[in-house]
């Protein structure tokens, strides 16, 4: 989901600073003095809203800053829903690895053996390579050629086979499968189709059967062609037109990203999902070990396993595990210690045109506010933001 040249325009949101508010709901064990200022720093950097739920030892702390809707004084809803974009990949990988654990699929199976004719390449590409972004497949279709198209093409609809065809036809592999790393949304579209082929059910149904219903994830859905975001944490915005206010892009047909980034969820649901995943409640031990075996520095400072990102705790302490996501109007991070005794799922209501300072504040202030055991100022390593579009 990359704009040509990965252009980013500086954002000026008139009135955001004047409207900025912060609300923190503390518990007996949570320290609200860290999360609130961190979220306010994201908004001060130039986005309309930020929101988070941190969990320490099972006790939640929710916080918000900014405004849920430009021109209104209403604060974001810390229990609200948002588009999690590439965090979807961890859900998809979990379903695929469940099928592996059930013996319905092998990690080193060539995909062509299950989906013949889908990919136009003679080189064998395995399930493991798709999960770990080492397949060499092209990254994605060309979503937008101008910033304005983020707005004008928002109701364009795609089928998953169409996404694969348009992203691969006439395009060579980036490298021989298994020899390097390149983040590929196309690869996860293929994985979603593989789940459908093996189960005989739509991916949305299989996701509900295996994950969202058993875990009670009431806010999580895989909408495909339904454009509306019900009960949002905040409206999503992008600065798409010069000399005009930011454009509301909350309503969006997300079929262009399908199994690579289509999911809607909430901070509560993401924390509950990752806690169950890392505890081994969703995968057998062998498949969880495969998932958490990471390629170091695959995405800047972040390593990458099978649908799961990791980074050494920048302020000391345990490594962080989870995933981030980028899409129009919503930037999301869901990161957790391996024991899930410290968790945070957080986001801001701008992504493609968000100022770099807002991205850095999310990574280096909001995430450490929950995951670091000492003061946030002790962060020794400044994390850089990978491109997860």
Tab-separated table of C-alpha atoms in Angstrom, residues 27 39 95 111 113 147 180 199 282 284 289 299 301 334 348 364 367 376 387:
chain	number	residue	atom	x	y	z
A	27	UNK	CA	-6.746	0.720	37.724
A	39	UNK	CA	-0.737	9.834	23.760
A	95	UNK	CA	-5.343	-19.831	11.151
A	111	UNK	CA	1.493	-23.579	-2.682
A	113	UNK	CA	0.041	-28.130	-4.992
A	147	UNK	CA	-3.006	11.266	-2.898
A	180	UNK	CA	15.835	-13.036	0.989
A	199	UNK	CA	-11.654	-25.519	4.685
A	282	UNK	CA	-4.364	-20.967	19.866
A	284	UNK	CA	0.285	-26.292	19.424
A	289	UNK	CA	7.843	-22.167	18.006
A	299	UNK	CA	11.954	-4.633	8.930
A	301	UNK	CA	14.916	-2.864	13.930
A	334	UNK	CA	-0.174	-4.089	19.079
A	348	UNK	CA	-3.721	7.139	15.805
A	364	UNK	CA	9.089	5.596	21.393
A	367	UNK	CA	4.606	1.701	23.460
A	376	UNK	CA	9.879	6.134	29.616
A	387	UNK	CA	6.615	0.653	6.205
